[in-house]
Tab-separated table of N, CA and C in Angstrom:
chain	number	residue	atom	x	y	z
F	282	MET	N	-15.703	-111.521	54.297
F	282	MET	CA	-15.359	-110.521	55.128
F	282	MET	C	-16.365	-109.720	55.766
F	283	ALA	N	-16.726	-109.378	56.657
F	283	ALA	CA	-17.654	-108.606	57.356
F	283	ALA	C	-17.221	-107.133	57.050
F	284	GLN	N	-18.534	-106.564	57.011
F	284	GLN	CA	-18.659	-105.110	56.545
F	284	GLN	C	-18.407	-104.354	58.069
F	285	SER	N	-17.702	-103.261	58.378
F	285	SER	CA	-18.016	-102.576	59.775
F	285	SER	C	-18.804	-101.128	59.318
F	286	LEU	N	-19.940	-101.051	59.877
F	286	LEU	CA	-20.755	-99.890	59.604
F	286	LEU	C	-20.953	-99.372	61.048
F	287	SER	N	-20.694	-98.230	60.930
F	287	SER	CA	-20.882	-97.020	62.018
F	287	SER	C	-21.240	-95.557	61.794
F	288	LYS	N	-22.112	-94.873	62.610
F	288	LYS	CA	-22.270	-93.643	62.509
F	288	LYS	C	-22.371	-93.065	63.737
F	289	ILE	N	-21.374	-92.518	64.095
F	289	ILE	CA	-21.045	-91.911	65.523
F	289	ILE	C	-20.670	-90.663	65.235
F	290	TYR	N	-21.730	-89.592	65.657
F	290	TYR	CA	-21.458	-88.226	65.680
F	290	TYR	C	-20.743	-87.652	66.870
F	291	ILE	N	-19.727	-87.028	66.680
F	291	ILE	CA	-19.017	-86.291	67.716
F	291	ILE	C	-18.982	-84.882	67.605
F	292	HIS	N	-19.349	-84.048	69.161
F	292	HIS	CA	-19.225	-82.579	69.363
F	292	HIS	C	-17.959	-82.492	69.748
F	293	LEU	N	-17.056	-81.901	69.021
F	293	LEU	CA	-15.846	-81.514	69.751
F	293	LEU	C	-15.743	-79.946	69.909
F	294	VAL	N	-15.169	-79.743	71.354
F	294	VAL	CA	-14.827	-78.301	71.641
F	294	VAL	C	-13.586	-77.871	72.393
F	295	PHE	N	-12.787	-77.232	71.863
F	295	PHE	CA	-11.616	-76.873	72.352
F	295	PHE	C	-11.330	-75.318	72.420
F	296	HIS	N	-10.403	-74.729	73.157
F	296	HIS	CA	-10.634	-73.157	73.507
F	296	HIS	C	-8.826	-72.945	73.105
F	297	ILE	N	-8.724	-71.472	72.673
F	297	ILE	CA	-7.474	-70.748	72.680
F	297	ILE	C	-6.728	-70.918	74.073
F	298	LYS	N	-5.546	-70.672	74.067
F	298	LYS	CA	-4.533	-70.715	75.448
F	298	LYS	C	-4.809	-69.264	75.706
F	299	SER	N	-4.693	-68.952	77.307
F	299	SER	CA	-5.179	-67.749	77.602
F	299	SER	C	-3.998	-66.693	77.087
F	300	THR	N	-2.919	-66.909	77.058
F	300	THR	CA	-1.894	-66.247	76.322
F	300	THR	C	-2.038	-65.844	74.819
F	301	SER	N	-3.046	-66.600	74.209
F	301	SER	CA	-3.066	-66.439	72.723
F	301	SER	C	-3.865	-65.013	72.262
F	302	PRO	N	-3.518	-64.564	70.927
F	302	PRO	CA	-4.621	-63.771	70.628
F	302	PRO	C	-5.804	-64.195	70.121
F	303	GLN	N	-7.047	-63.675	70.418
F	303	GLN	CA	-8.526	-64.240	70.044
F	303	GLN	C	-8.464	-64.288	68.463
F	304	ILE	N	-9.259	-64.968	67.874
F	304	ILE	CA	-9.816	-65.057	66.622
F	304	ILE	C	-10.454	-63.951	66.370
F	305	ARG	N	-10.073	-63.158	65.320
F	305	ARG	CA	-10.817	-61.832	64.653
F	305	ARG	C	-12.025	-62.419	64.232
F	306	GLU	N	-13.074	-61.653	64.045
F	306	GLU	CA	-14.338	-61.951	63.597
F	306	GLU	C	-14.044	-61.947	61.998
F	307	CYS	N	-13.442	-61.096	61.596
F	307	CYS	CA	-13.110	-60.818	60.114
F	307	CYS	C	-12.638	-62.345	59.742
F	308	ASP	N	-11.825	-63.158	60.517
F	308	ASP	CA	-11.127	-64.453	60.442
F	308	ASP	C	-11.861	-65.857	60.531
F	309	LEU	N	-13.045	-65.542	61.190
F	309	LEU	CA	-13.549	-66.816	61.655
F	309	LEU	C	-13.980	-67.792	60.514
F	310	GLU	N	-14.628	-67.379	59.626
F	310	GLU	CA	-15.173	-68.086	58.476
F	310	GLU	C	-14.201	-68.779	57.746
F	311	ARG	N	-12.898	-68.394	57.694
F	311	ARG	CA	-11.934	-69.178	56.952
F	311	ARG	C	-11.558	-70.121	57.581
F	312	ILE	N	-11.288	-69.610	58.783
F	312	ILE	CA	-10.555	-70.440	59.793
F	312	ILE	C	-11.455	-71.601	60.120
F	313	HIS	N	-12.845	-71.654	60.217
F	313	HIS	CA	-13.496	-72.694	60.638
F	313	HIS	C	-13.829	-73.564	59.393
F	314	SER	N	-13.559	-72.743	58.129
F	314	SER	CA	-13.711	-73.913	56.852
F	314	SER	C	-12.318	-74.587	56.926
F	315	TYR	N	-11.215	-74.284	57.168
F	315	TYR	CA	-9.879	-74.623	56.852
F	315	TYR	C	-10.075	-75.955	57.846
F	316	ILE	N	-10.370	-75.621	59.290
F	316	ILE	CA	-10.655	-76.850	60.345
F	316	ILE	C	-11.602	-78.115	59.802
F	317	GLY	N	-12.597	-77.393	58.910
F	317	GLY	CA	-13.370	-78.435	58.605
F	317	GLY	C	-12.414	-79.334	57.525
F	318	GLN	N	-11.733	-78.589	56.606
F	318	GLN	CA	-11.197	-79.381	55.857
F	318	GLN	C	-9.737	-80.445	56.528
F	319	LEU	N	-9.610	-80.042	57.419
F	319	LEU	CA	-8.544	-80.800	58.279
F	319	LEU	C	-9.431	-81.927	58.891
F	320	VAL	N	-10.421	-81.819	59.353
F	320	VAL	CA	-11.311	-82.916	59.824
F	320	VAL	C	-11.524	-83.932	58.889
F	321	ASN	N	-12.004	-83.462	57.814
F	321	ASN	CA	-12.201	-84.556	56.504
F	321	ASN	C	-10.896	-85.211	56.017
F	322	SER	N	-9.688	-84.505	56.126
F	322	SER	CA	-8.451	-85.115	55.745
F	322	SER	C	-8.100	-86.176	56.589
F	323	THR	N	-8.620	-86.338	57.788
F	323	THR	CA	-8.333	-87.621	58.832
F	323	THR	C	-9.302	-88.678	58.384
F	324	GLY	N	-10.200	-88.423	57.296
F	324	GLY	CA	-11.103	-89.486	57.068
F	324	GLY	C	-12.490	-89.557	57.840
F	325	CYS	N	-12.590	-88.611	58.706
F	325	CYS	CA	-13.745	-88.095	59.121
F	325	CYS	C	-14.672	-87.129	58.229
F	326	THR	N	-15.890	-87.329	58.738
F	326	THR	CA	-16.724	-86.273	57.919
F	326	THR	C	-17.079	-84.831	58.637
F	327	GLU	N	-16.864	-83.813	58.236
F	327	GLU	CA	-17.187	-82.570	58.961
F	327	GLU	C	-18.557	-82.247	58.581
F	328	ILE	N	-19.351	-82.010	59.371
F	328	ILE	CA	-20.656	-81.451	59.397
F	328	ILE	C	-20.927	-80.010	59.537
F	329	ARG	N	-20.276	-79.229	60.531
F	329	ARG	CA	-20.327	-78.070	60.856
F	329	ARG	C	-19.250	-77.757	61.967
F	330	VAL	N	-18.569	-76.741	61.565
F	330	VAL	CA	-17.618	-76.112	62.581
F	330	VAL	C	-17.991	-74.620	62.649
F	331	GLY	N	-18.005	-74.108	64.101
F	331	GLY	CA	-18.512	-72.723	64.189
F	331	GLY	C	-17.863	-72.375	65.843
F	332	GLY	N	-18.179	-71.300	66.110
F	332	GLY	CA	-17.386	-70.885	67.343
F	332	GLY	C	-17.212	-69.219	67.477
F	333	VAL	N	-16.532	-68.914	68.222
F	333	VAL	CA	-16.419	-67.582	68.362
F	333	VAL	C	-14.872	-67.246	68.599
F	334	GLY	N	-14.518	-65.957	69.150
F	334	GLY	CA	-12.801	-65.823	69.047
F	334	GLY	C	-12.168	-66.475	70.014
F	335	ASP	N	-12.743	-67.172	70.981
F	335	ASP	CA	-11.665	-67.914	71.834
F	335	ASP	C	-11.950	-69.549	71.799
F	336	HIS	N	-12.848	-69.765	71.250
F	336	HIS	CA	-13.050	-71.420	71.087
F	336	HIS	C	-13.693	-71.928	69.572
F	337	VAL	N	-13.631	-73.247	69.605
F	337	VAL	CA	-14.270	-73.576	68.362
F	337	VAL	C	-15.182	-74.782	68.788
F	338	HIS	N	-16.122	-75.276	67.951
F	338	HIS	CA	-17.127	-76.265	68.151
F	338	HIS	C	-17.154	-77.116	66.882
F	339	ILE	N	-16.918	-78.337	66.898
F	339	ILE	CA	-16.944	-79.199	65.497
F	339	ILE	C	-17.866	-80.254	65.598
F	340	LEU	N	-18.794	-80.384	64.535
F	340	LEU	CA	-19.563	-81.428	64.777
F	340	LEU	C	-19.176	-82.210	63.518
F	341	PHE	N	-18.791	-83.558	63.730
F	341	PHE	CA	-18.539	-84.525	62.795
F	341	PHE	C	-18.701	-86.081	62.785
F	342	LEU	N	-18.751	-86.609	61.434
F	342	LEU	CA	-18.988	-88.158	61.719
F	342	LEU	C	-17.716	-88.938	61.957
F	343	LEU	N	-17.630	-89.550	62.988
F	343	LEU	CA	-16.248	-90.321	63.636
F	343	LEU	C	-15.895	-91.370	62.423
F	344	SER	N	-14.981	-91.432	61.825
F	344	SER	CA	-14.388	-92.494	61.037
F	344	SER	C	-14.133	-93.740	61.840
F	345	LYS	N	-14.404	-95.104	61.144
F	345	LYS	CA	-14.151	-96.070	61.876
F	345	LYS	C	-12.804	-96.616	62.098
F	346	ASP	N	-11.821	-95.771	61.251
F	346	ASP	CA	-10.429	-96.077	61.293
F	346	ASP	C	-9.755	-95.163	61.918
F	347	THR	N	-10.118	-94.290	62.746
F	347	THR	CA	-9.148	-93.292	63.557
F	347	THR	C	-9.881	-93.125	64.860
F	348	THR	N	-8.885	-92.440	65.725
F	348	THR	CA	-9.271	-91.943	67.168
F	348	THR	C	-9.744	-90.449	67.195
F	349	ILE	N	-10.392	-90.555	68.517
F	349	ILE	CA	-10.726	-88.902	68.605
F	349	ILE	C	-9.451	-88.213	68.643
F	350	SER	N	-8.576	-88.850	69.518
F	350	SER	CA	-7.380	-88.191	70.107
F	350	SER	C	-6.564	-87.772	68.812
F	351	HIS	N	-6.606	-88.616	67.735
F	351	HIS	CA	-5.767	-88.514	66.561
F	351	HIS	C	-6.166	-87.262	65.894
F	352	ILE	N	-7.519	-87.179	65.591
F	352	ILE	CA	-8.210	-86.132	65.019
F	352	ILE	C	-7.937	-84.655	65.779
F	353	VAL	N	-8.116	-84.910	66.847
F	353	VAL	CA	-7.979	-83.643	67.607
F	353	VAL	C	-6.356	-82.873	67.513
F	354	GLU	N	-5.257	-84.018	67.560
F	354	GLU	CA	-4.099	-83.658	67.221
F	354	GLU	C	-3.768	-83.243	65.794
F	355	GLU	N	-4.402	-83.754	64.798
F	355	GLU	CA	-4.011	-83.377	63.477
F	355	GLU	C	-4.835	-81.751	63.390
F	356	VAL	N	-6.057	-81.839	64.035
F	356	VAL	CA	-6.432	-80.404	63.653
F	356	VAL	C	-5.995	-79.326	64.401
F	357	LYS	N	-5.480	-79.437	65.703
F	357	LYS	CA	-4.897	-78.317	66.441
F	357	LYS	C	-3.499	-78.142	65.817
F	358	ARG	N	-2.816	-78.960	65.763
F	358	ARG	CA	-1.550	-78.657	64.906
F	358	ARG	C	-1.444	-78.118	63.785
F	359	ASN	N	-2.132	-78.712	62.858
F	359	ASN	CA	-2.118	-78.222	61.479
F	359	ASN	C	-2.823	-76.680	61.607
F	360	SER	N	-4.105	-76.537	62.217
F	360	SER	CA	-4.763	-75.058	62.107
F	360	SER	C	-3.954	-74.200	62.963
F	361	SER	N	-3.310	-74.396	63.871
F	361	SER	CA	-2.489	-73.452	64.731
F	361	SER	C	-1.443	-73.104	63.841
F	362	ARG	N	-0.638	-74.180	62.972
F	362	ARG	CA	0.431	-73.535	62.295
F	362	ARG	C	-0.179	-72.700	61.072
F	363	TRP	N	-1.398	-72.912	60.692
F	363	TRP	CA	-1.502	-72.327	59.599
F	363	TRP	C	-2.249	-70.806	59.856
F	364	ILE	N	-2.950	-70.711	61.069
F	364	ILE	CA	-3.559	-69.510	61.372
F	364	ILE	C	-2.565	-68.427	61.924
F	365	LYS	N	-1.104	-69.074	62.307
F	365	LYS	CA	-0.083	-68.165	62.447
F	365	LYS	C	0.389	-67.430	61.467
F	366	ASN	N	0.368	-68.128	60.218
F	366	ASN	CA	0.780	-67.506	59.011
F	366	ASN	C	-0.323	-66.698	57.840
F	367	ILE	N	-1.536	-66.449	59.001
F	367	ILE	CA	-2.430	-65.557	58.214
F	367	ILE	C	-1.987	-64.163	58.117
F	368	ASP	N	-1.674	-63.856	59.317
F	368	ASP	CA	-1.511	-62.274	59.703
F	368	ASP	C	-0.216	-62.324	60.906
F	369	PRO	N	0.427	-61.409	60.951
F	369	PRO	CA	1.329	-61.412	62.209
F	369	PRO	C	0.557	-61.098	63.613
F	370	TYR	N	-0.466	-60.675	63.420
F	370	TYR	CA	-1.467	-60.657	64.624
F	370	TYR	C	-1.386	-61.939	65.355
F	371	TYR	N	-1.261	-62.930	64.649
F	371	TYR	CA	-1.543	-64.430	65.077
F	371	TYR	C	-0.314	-65.047	65.417
F	372	GLN	N	0.835	-64.185	65.452
F	372	GLN	CA	2.185	-64.850	65.950
F	372	GLN	C	2.440	-65.936	66.870
F	373	PHE	N	1.602	-65.496	68.025
F	373	PHE	CA	1.546	-66.429	69.205
F	373	PHE	C	0.270	-67.140	69.552
F	374	PHE	N	-0.336	-67.136	68.312
F	374	PHE	CA	-1.483	-68.196	68.584
F	374	PHE	C	-1.705	-69.689	68.769
F	375	ALA	N	-2.034	-70.305	69.912
F	375	ALA	CA	-2.181	-71.443	70.390
F	375	ALA	C	-3.270	-71.688	70.909
F	376	TRP	N	-3.787	-73.149	70.429
F	376	TRP	CA	-4.745	-73.883	71.070
F	376	TRP	C	-4.316	-74.272	72.584
F	377	GLN	N	-5.409	-74.321	73.697
F	377	GLN	CA	-5.172	-75.278	74.922
F	377	GLN	C	-4.878	-76.274	74.548
F	378	ASN	N	-4.140	-77.047	75.719
F	378	ASN	CA	-3.902	-78.664	75.323
F	378	ASN	C	-5.120	-79.294	75.432
F	379	GLY	N	-6.225	-79.115	76.407
F	379	GLY	CA	-7.304	-80.271	76.350
F	379	GLY	C	-8.423	-80.003	75.284
F	380	TYR	N	-9.325	-80.739	75.577
F	380	TYR	CA	-10.474	-80.495	74.850
F	380	TYR	C	-11.506	-81.516	75.126
F	381	GLY	N	-12.840	-81.068	74.642
F	381	GLY	CA	-14.076	-82.195	75.217
F	381	GLY	C	-14.713	-82.631	73.948
F	382	ALA	N	-14.913	-83.877	73.869
F	382	ALA	CA	-15.438	-84.510	72.884
F	382	ALA	C	-16.741	-85.456	73.544
F	383	PHE	N	-17.919	-85.133	72.859
F	383	PHE	CA	-19.205	-85.591	73.426
F	383	PHE	C	-19.844	-86.485	72.120
F	384	SER	N	-20.365	-87.439	72.364
F	384	SER	CA	-21.167	-88.198	71.355
F	384	SER	C	-22.489	-87.756	71.488
F	385	ILE	N	-23.248	-87.606	70.255
F	385	ILE	CA	-24.617	-87.049	70.261
F	385	ILE	C	-25.408	-88.052	69.407
F	386	SER	N	-26.531	-88.246	69.615
F	386	SER	CA	-27.560	-88.971	68.995
F	386	SER	C	-28.061	-88.380	67.701
F	387	GLN	N	-28.699	-89.119	66.638
F	387	GLN	CA	-29.032	-88.730	65.351
F	387	GLN	C	-30.107	-87.897	65.871
F	388	SER	N	-31.003	-87.877	66.883
F	388	SER	CA	-32.084	-87.267	67.274
F	388	SER	C	-31.903	-85.492	67.533
F	389	ILE	N	-30.601	-85.462	67.973
F	389	ILE	CA	-30.322	-84.183	68.062
F	389	ILE	C	-29.153	-83.457	67.260
F	390	VAL	N	-28.876	-84.082	66.265
F	390	VAL	CA	-28.199	-83.232	65.255
F	390	VAL	C	-28.488	-81.967	64.958
F	391	GLU	N	-29.919	-81.781	64.510
F	391	GLU	CA	-30.240	-80.734	64.217
F	391	GLU	C	-30.218	-79.557	65.323
F	392	LYS	N	-30.387	-79.744	66.461
F	392	LYS	CA	-30.309	-79.123	67.536
F	392	LYS	C	-28.815	-78.550	67.762
F	393	THR	N	-28.092	-79.687	67.727
F	393	THR	CA	-26.602	-79.351	68.004
F	393	THR	C	-26.047	-78.406	66.471
F	394	LEU	N	-26.488	-78.612	65.473
F	394	LEU	CA	-26.282	-77.750	64.535
F	394	LEU	C	-26.555	-76.357	64.559
F	395	GLU	N	-27.944	-75.954	65.210
F	395	GLU	CA	-28.389	-75.053	65.491
F	395	GLU	C	-27.700	-74.056	66.691
F	396	TYR	N	-27.294	-74.861	67.547
F	396	TYR	CA	-26.628	-74.597	68.627
F	396	TYR	C	-25.106	-74.010	68.202
F	397	ILE	N	-24.105	-74.810	67.298
F	397	ILE	CA	-23.250	-74.462	66.998
F	397	ILE	C	-23.405	-72.985	65.922
F	398	GLY	N	-24.552	-73.064	65.129
F	398	GLY	CA	-24.613	-71.739	64.262
F	398	GLY	C	-24.998	-70.576	65.315
F	399	ASN	N	-25.580	-70.630	66.329
F	399	ASN	CA	-25.715	-69.502	67.184
F	399	ASN	C	-24.867	-69.072	68.191
F	400	GLN	N	-23.575	-69.490	68.204
F	400	GLN	CA	-22.345	-69.155	69.254
F	400	GLN	C	-22.432	-67.819	69.245
F	401	ARG	N	-22.392	-67.147	68.656
F	401	ARG	CA	-22.519	-65.424	68.684
F	401	ARG	C	-23.551	-65.071	69.682
F	402	GLU	N	-24.397	-65.252	69.309
F	402	GLU	CA	-25.665	-64.815	70.472
F	402	GLU	C	-25.541	-65.490	71.741
F	403	HIS	N	-25.352	-66.979	71.672
F	403	HIS	CA	-25.292	-67.607	72.948
F	403	HIS	C	-24.040	-66.953	74.001
F	404	HIS	N	-23.172	-66.589	73.212
F	404	HIS	CA	-21.986	-65.862	74.330
F	404	HIS	C	-21.991	-64.688	74.592
F	405	LYS	N	-23.213	-63.896	74.032
F	405	LYS	CA	-23.518	-62.699	74.639
F	405	LYS	C	-23.924	-62.881	76.295
F	406	LYS	N	-24.549	-64.105	76.275
F	406	LYS	CA	-24.934	-64.576	77.783
F	406	LYS	C	-24.018	-65.292	78.474
F	407	PHE	N	-23.568	-66.264	77.932
F	407	PHE	CA	-22.769	-67.019	78.690
F	407	PHE	C	-21.350	-67.236	78.169
F	408	SER	N	-20.441	-67.292	79.295
F	408	SER	CA	-18.904	-67.398	78.741
F	408	SER	C	-18.749	-68.871	78.394
F	409	PHE	N	-17.547	-68.875	77.879
F	409	PHE	CA	-17.004	-70.420	77.417
F	409	PHE	C	-16.816	-71.445	78.731
F	410	GLN	N	-16.354	-70.815	79.758
F	410	GLN	CA	-16.199	-71.632	80.933
F	410	GLN	C	-17.325	-72.046	81.548
F	411	ASP	N	-18.790	-71.290	81.432
F	411	ASP	CA	-19.976	-71.812	81.903
F	411	ASP	C	-20.610	-72.755	80.843
F	412	GLU	N	-20.408	-72.479	79.963
F	412	GLU	CA	-20.825	-73.351	78.614
F	412	GLU	C	-20.087	-74.600	78.765
F	413	TYR	N	-18.872	-74.866	78.887
F	413	TYR	CA	-17.994	-75.733	78.910
F	413	TYR	C	-18.287	-76.942	80.349
F	414	ARG	N	-18.724	-76.048	81.382
F	414	ARG	CA	-19.108	-76.459	82.578
F	414	ARG	C	-20.356	-77.416	82.499
F	415	SER	N	-21.511	-76.848	81.534
F	415	SER	CA	-22.755	-77.160	81.447
F	415	SER	C	-22.752	-78.524	80.518
F	416	PHE	N	-21.704	-78.675	79.362
F	416	PHE	CA	-21.380	-79.715	78.765
F	416	PHE	C	-20.919	-80.913	79.825
F	417	LEU	N	-19.918	-80.565	80.510
F	417	LEU	CA	-19.339	-81.780	81.496
F	417	LEU	C	-20.445	-82.245	82.337
F	418	LYS	N	-21.494	-81.523	82.965
F	418	LYS	CA	-22.240	-81.644	83.878
F	418	LYS	C	-23.235	-82.538	83.096
F	419	LEU	N	-23.616	-82.072	81.958
F	419	LEU	CA	-24.769	-82.913	80.843
F	419	LEU	C	-24.467	-84.117	80.867
F	420	TYR	N	-23.223	-84.443	80.379
F	420	TYR	CA	-22.523	-85.819	80.065
F	420	TYR	C	-21.865	-86.622	81.304
F	421	HIS	N	-22.047	-86.086	82.260
F	421	HIS	CA	-21.612	-86.883	83.671
F	421	HIS	C	-20.298	-86.847	83.591
F	422	VAL	N	-19.689	-85.852	83.140
F	422	VAL	CA	-17.813	-86.189	83.249
F	422	VAL	C	-17.262	-85.309	84.694
F	423	SER	N	-16.811	-86.248	85.055
F	423	SER	CA	-15.771	-86.049	86.458
F	423	SER	C	-15.035	-84.894	85.919
F	424	PHE	N	-14.655	-83.820	86.952
F	424	PHE	CA	-13.651	-83.057	86.275
F	424	PHE	C	-13.284	-82.195	87.698
F	425	ASP	N	-11.765	-81.578	87.567
F	425	ASP	CA	-11.396	-80.820	88.615
F	425	ASP	C	-11.212	-79.408	87.954
F	426	GLU	N	-11.800	-78.526	88.385
F	426	GLU	CA	-11.848	-77.139	87.899
F	426	GLU	C	-10.425	-76.750	87.808
F	427	LYS	N	-9.605	-76.953	88.562
F	427	LYS	CA	-8.107	-76.438	88.479
F	427	LYS	C	-7.374	-76.751	87.235
F	428	TYR	N	-7.773	-77.806	86.637
F	428	TYR	CA	-7.204	-78.646	85.557
F	428	TYR	C	-7.991	-78.482	84.138
F	429	VAL	N	-9.111	-78.242	84.532
F	429	VAL	CA	-10.199	-78.019	83.054
F	429	VAL	C	-9.819	-76.865	82.283
F	430	PHE	N	-9.757	-75.717	83.029
F	430	PHE	CA	-9.343	-74.378	82.319
F	430	PHE	C	-7.720	-73.856	82.409
F	431	LYS	N	-6.967	-74.850	82.663
F	431	LYS	CA	-5.488	-74.648	82.562
F	431	LYS	C	-5.226	-74.893	81.126
F	432	ASP	N	-4.350	-73.832	80.814
F	432	ASP	CA	-3.805	-74.041	79.161
F	432	ASP	C	-2.846	-75.244	79.420
C-alpha cells in the first residue's frame, strides 16, 4: 500500500457579518484558541490563529483526508455557536458566508506567522476590505466587488 504524503499550508481568512457584534479585545485570545482546537478536530494541524474584532486569520496544515470547505463549515458553525454562549453581548454573532483560502509555500511560513501576529498594528493602517482585496490580487483570484463583501 502506497503512503500518501503531503504538507500543504493554508492561510484561511473570513469576516463577521455586517450585522454581527465585533469580537471584543478581551475575548480574542480565547476565541482564537477555540478556533485552533476546532481546526485540529478536523484532522488538520492549526499553526496560528489571529485577527482583530471583525475577522480571523488561520494558518494550518491541510489534512490529506479532508477538504477546505469542510474545515470552514466546521470552524464557522461550531465557533459561532460557542461564541454566542460566551456572553449575551454575542447573542447575534455570525460569520459572513464567504471565506478566502490561500495556499502558501514553506518559504513564507515565518512571514505569514508574523503577519497574523501583527494584525492589530496592520489594521491601524488598512481596512479588512483593503487587506482582502490585496490577497485576492496577489493570488490572481477573479472577483466581483458586489459579492465579495456581501454577507
